[in-house]
XYZ file of C-alpha atoms in Angstrom:
295
model
C -41.023 37.838 -38.864
C -43.985 35.619 -39.717
C -42.586 33.670 -42.678
C -40.832 30.310 -42.276
C -37.832 31.098 -44.468
C -36.766 34.246 -42.629
C -37.245 32.707 -39.193
C -35.435 29.454 -40.053
C -32.522 31.383 -41.554
C -32.255 33.342 -38.289
C -32.118 30.038 -36.383
C -29.409 28.774 -38.757
C -27.384 31.957 -38.243
C -27.695 31.582 -34.474
C -26.451 27.985 -34.667
C -23.502 28.976 -36.854
C -22.605 31.792 -34.449
C -22.462 29.120 -31.732
C -20.179 27.004 -33.916
C -22.845 24.319 -34.417
C -22.307 24.073 -38.154
C -23.445 20.460 -38.419
C -26.838 21.189 -36.890
C -27.158 24.344 -38.990
C -26.516 22.268 -42.113
C -29.409 19.906 -41.256
C -31.770 22.863 -40.669
C -30.730 24.313 -44.030
C -31.398 20.994 -45.792
C -34.848 20.814 -44.206
C -35.625 24.372 -45.283
C -34.628 23.651 -48.882
C -36.830 20.542 -48.891
C -39.793 22.479 -47.522
C -39.260 25.312 -50.004
C -39.361 22.805 -52.860
C -42.602 21.346 -51.501
C -44.161 24.791 -51.000
C -43.208 25.959 -54.495
C -44.863 22.871 -55.971
C -48.100 23.666 -54.115
C -48.100 27.470 -53.915
C -45.837 28.920 -56.639
C -44.262 32.310 -55.885
C -46.070 32.756 -52.544
C -44.551 33.568 -49.177
C -44.278 30.684 -46.711
C -46.382 32.079 -43.860
C -45.956 30.157 -40.618
C -49.652 30.151 -39.767
C -50.233 28.199 -42.989
C -47.237 25.914 -42.506
C -48.024 24.882 -38.950
C -51.266 23.212 -39.827
C -51.949 19.458 -39.412
C -52.972 18.995 -43.046
C -49.906 20.879 -44.358
C -47.495 18.848 -42.232
C -49.063 15.606 -43.489
C -48.863 16.803 -47.103
C -45.188 17.656 -46.602
C -44.582 14.124 -45.305
C -46.295 12.656 -48.393
C -44.176 14.929 -50.600
C -41.010 13.562 -48.951
C -42.230 9.995 -49.391
C -42.988 10.620 -53.069
C -39.408 11.822 -53.486
C -38.439 8.365 -52.187
C -36.353 9.721 -49.319
C -35.163 7.218 -46.741
C -37.355 7.057 -43.641
C -34.596 8.409 -41.397
C -33.997 11.383 -43.727
C -37.714 12.150 -43.849
C -37.924 11.849 -40.077
C -34.962 14.198 -39.642
C -36.610 16.886 -41.799
C -39.888 16.586 -39.896
C -38.082 16.760 -36.543
C -36.180 19.849 -37.680
C -39.446 21.451 -38.792
C -40.929 20.583 -35.399
C -37.931 22.223 -33.702
C -38.523 25.389 -35.756
C -42.204 25.289 -34.746
C -41.266 25.027 -31.062
C -38.868 27.965 -31.368
C -41.495 30.053 -33.181
C -44.042 29.124 -30.529
C -41.715 30.314 -27.752
C -41.085 33.534 -29.677
C -44.819 34.158 -29.987
C -44.686 34.026 -33.777
C -47.216 31.237 -34.186
C -50.051 29.676 -32.244
C -50.218 26.310 -30.491
C -51.648 23.520 -32.644
C -52.582 20.337 -30.700
C -51.134 17.151 -32.173
C -49.396 19.011 -34.986
C -46.777 16.298 -35.589
C -48.709 13.428 -34.045
C -49.633 11.730 -37.322
C -46.326 12.013 -39.203
C -43.233 9.843 -38.830
C -40.595 11.333 -36.524
C -39.047 8.103 -35.267
C -35.776 6.341 -36.066
C -35.973 3.492 -38.540
C -33.909 0.379 -37.906
C -30.577 0.764 -39.639
C -29.774 -1.576 -42.509
C -27.028 -4.007 -41.575
C -23.705 -2.300 -42.211
C -21.376 -3.770 -39.599
C -18.214 -5.598 -40.626
C -16.721 -8.599 -38.827
C -13.301 -8.292 -37.225
C -11.702 -10.321 -40.028
C -12.675 -7.646 -42.584
C -11.402 -4.859 -40.323
C -8.058 -6.689 -40.177
C -8.100 -7.082 -43.959
C -8.643 -3.335 -44.354
C -5.747 -2.624 -42.003
C -3.384 -4.888 -43.927
C -4.206 -3.465 -47.372
C -1.155 -1.950 -49.045
C -2.460 1.369 -50.362
C 0.858 3.205 -50.355
C 0.656 3.806 -54.126
C -2.618 5.694 -53.711
C -2.353 8.283 -50.887
C -6.046 9.259 -51.154
C -7.216 5.691 -50.624
C -4.679 5.253 -47.826
C -5.884 8.378 -46.028
C -9.527 7.265 -46.289
C -8.662 3.811 -44.931
C -6.673 5.312 -42.059
C -9.510 7.674 -41.099
C -11.880 4.693 -41.085
C -9.509 2.748 -38.836
C -9.049 5.710 -36.497
C -12.819 5.896 -36.091
C -12.962 2.173 -35.356
C -10.070 2.373 -32.882
C -11.817 5.205 -31.022
C -15.054 3.235 -30.522
C -16.718 4.560 -33.663
C -15.935 8.248 -33.203
C -17.962 10.358 -35.644
C -16.138 12.083 -38.484
C -17.008 15.581 -37.239
C -15.601 14.792 -33.793
C -12.444 13.365 -35.352
C -12.009 16.513 -37.436
C -12.047 18.733 -34.343
C -9.506 16.805 -32.253
C -6.493 18.830 -31.148
C -3.474 18.001 -28.923
C -5.451 19.527 -26.032
C -7.778 16.512 -26.195
C -4.914 14.273 -25.117
C -4.425 13.991 -21.368
C -1.563 11.606 -20.765
C -2.739 8.191 -21.933
C -6.367 9.282 -22.299
C -8.217 10.949 -25.161
C -11.003 13.171 -23.831
C -13.515 14.809 -26.131
C -17.082 16.051 -26.091
C -19.357 14.452 -28.673
C -20.861 17.236 -30.789
C -24.161 15.426 -31.351
C -25.023 14.870 -27.668
C -22.454 17.047 -25.804
C -21.514 13.952 -23.802
C -17.891 13.844 -22.680
C -16.091 10.607 -23.549
C -12.810 9.179 -22.268
C -10.839 6.730 -24.434
C -7.542 5.060 -23.624
C -4.961 6.291 -26.135
C -3.660 3.204 -27.917
C -0.477 2.851 -30.023
C -2.567 2.231 -33.173
C -4.212 5.655 -32.738
C -0.842 7.342 -32.206
C 0.562 5.704 -35.351
C -2.122 7.312 -37.515
C -1.749 10.734 -35.876
C 2.040 10.624 -36.240
C 1.740 9.508 -39.866
C -0.197 12.648 -40.845
C 1.250 15.197 -38.424
C 1.960 18.622 -39.954
C 3.148 21.868 -38.396
C 0.608 24.052 -40.230
C -2.512 22.559 -38.625
C -3.828 22.848 -35.067
C -5.682 19.538 -35.435
C -4.559 15.954 -34.853
C -5.939 14.615 -38.146
C -5.660 15.935 -41.735
C -9.351 16.668 -42.247
C -9.643 20.458 -41.923
C -7.353 23.290 -40.825
C -9.364 26.499 -40.531
C -11.906 27.798 -38.040
C -15.593 28.705 -38.132
C -17.188 28.716 -41.584
C -13.824 27.950 -43.231
C -13.440 24.825 -41.083
C -16.950 23.683 -41.947
C -16.355 24.137 -45.686
C -13.076 22.224 -45.522
C -14.720 19.543 -43.405
C -17.557 18.989 -45.901
C -15.097 18.750 -48.796
C -12.926 16.268 -46.891
C -15.960 14.215 -45.884
C -17.094 14.014 -49.503
C -13.632 12.980 -50.736
C -13.103 10.353 -48.050
C -16.592 8.927 -48.544
C -15.865 8.403 -52.257
C -12.505 6.779 -51.523
C -14.014 4.457 -48.901
C -16.606 3.324 -51.436
C -13.784 2.429 -53.841
C -11.983 0.466 -51.123
C -15.169 -1.421 -50.304
C -15.565 -2.367 -53.957
C -11.906 -3.427 -54.116
C -12.361 -6.023 -51.377
C -15.824 -7.079 -52.524
C -17.982 -5.769 -49.677
C -21.729 -6.239 -50.091
C -22.481 -2.921 -48.351
C -20.979 0.511 -49.164
C -17.998 1.268 -46.932
C -18.645 4.538 -45.065
C -17.484 6.230 -41.885
C -20.693 5.026 -40.225
C -19.677 1.425 -40.890
C -16.743 1.861 -38.486
C -19.164 2.863 -35.714
C -21.585 0.015 -36.392
C -18.716 -2.454 -36.687
C -17.266 -1.488 -33.324
C -20.668 -1.894 -31.671
C -21.386 -5.282 -33.246
C -17.903 -6.657 -32.549
C -18.158 -5.487 -28.943
C -21.522 -7.253 -28.696
C -20.066 -10.443 -30.175
C -17.424 -10.342 -27.434
C -20.198 -10.255 -24.816
C -19.719 -6.620 -23.839
C -22.973 -5.541 -22.079
C -25.307 -3.308 -24.088
C -25.163 -0.681 -21.322
C -21.370 -0.528 -21.670
C -21.557 -0.334 -25.482
C -24.120 2.457 -25.163
C -21.846 4.432 -22.844
C -18.817 3.821 -25.065
C -20.645 5.114 -28.148
C -21.896 8.196 -26.316
C -25.551 7.364 -26.911
C -28.258 9.223 -25.003
C -30.093 5.971 -24.348
C -29.718 2.229 -24.760
C -32.663 2.360 -27.194
C -30.415 3.964 -29.813
C -27.765 1.310 -29.177
C -30.345 -1.436 -29.625
C -31.124 -0.001 -33.080
C -27.453 -0.393 -33.955
C -27.301 -3.915 -32.603
C -30.567 -5.011 -34.197
C -28.748 -4.941 -37.547
C -26.318 -7.672 -36.478
C -25.818 -10.616 -38.828
C -28.908 -12.821 -38.467
C -26.729 -15.924 -38.978
C -25.974 -15.742 -35.249
C -29.650 -16.274 -34.533
C -29.981 -18.840 -37.338
C -27.134 -20.910 -35.893
C -28.678 -20.800 -32.426
C -32.025 -21.861 -33.854
C -30.384 -24.724 -35.736
């Protein structure tokens, strides 16, 4: 197994067998991007790992991604996934060690564009009467649930079951970092769960119902639908940035910061591996705060 496609597909299968469908999806996206690059350079030739894991090839792949005008964070994700495949292949003895292979390409995390909403807008979203459009109402409610739960990610929301509730505490393990988080169960959270409760689903929220690959397919479809509806809601109330599920997470962090919650506490609440990631979130706060202080 010396070609990149076969080996990466085996990694993807292993991840899916472990139920890590989100990670598998990112690996698959990286593979498709690399296949497109390789086909443009070496039409109808096998992607041999000894040719892929070469400093010049990695740098050319980065330039290819830049030419496609991908966002820096997307490009970085693909390069980090390719590096992860390289490390796995290295451990399996399928390729040789190449010093500084990814040293000269971008694998960092770019500062996120400001996408946090002030508390007044969150309240406006909550008070919107969307009862005549159930799809918009569901999208709004999922956004609010994420905000109420300290910016819980959509994939973690989708997997919540009654077993995650322990008295007055919601306990779940964040899929991205495996960190276990404890959140006080508030009435506003219960209202949303009760509003969408059905007997034919094992989950707390109406995002997906199945298991394994079926769950992942339903999840992706629901994510796509809700993302489109949130964009419509954002346009309805005249937001300058697209309304997405990520906005709920950034909004919670920035509002917590504005209320003088320590960065270390915000970092722990978000389930970040380090405060550095939290600082990236907070660096996108409205610069008017600084402008007013300067004035």
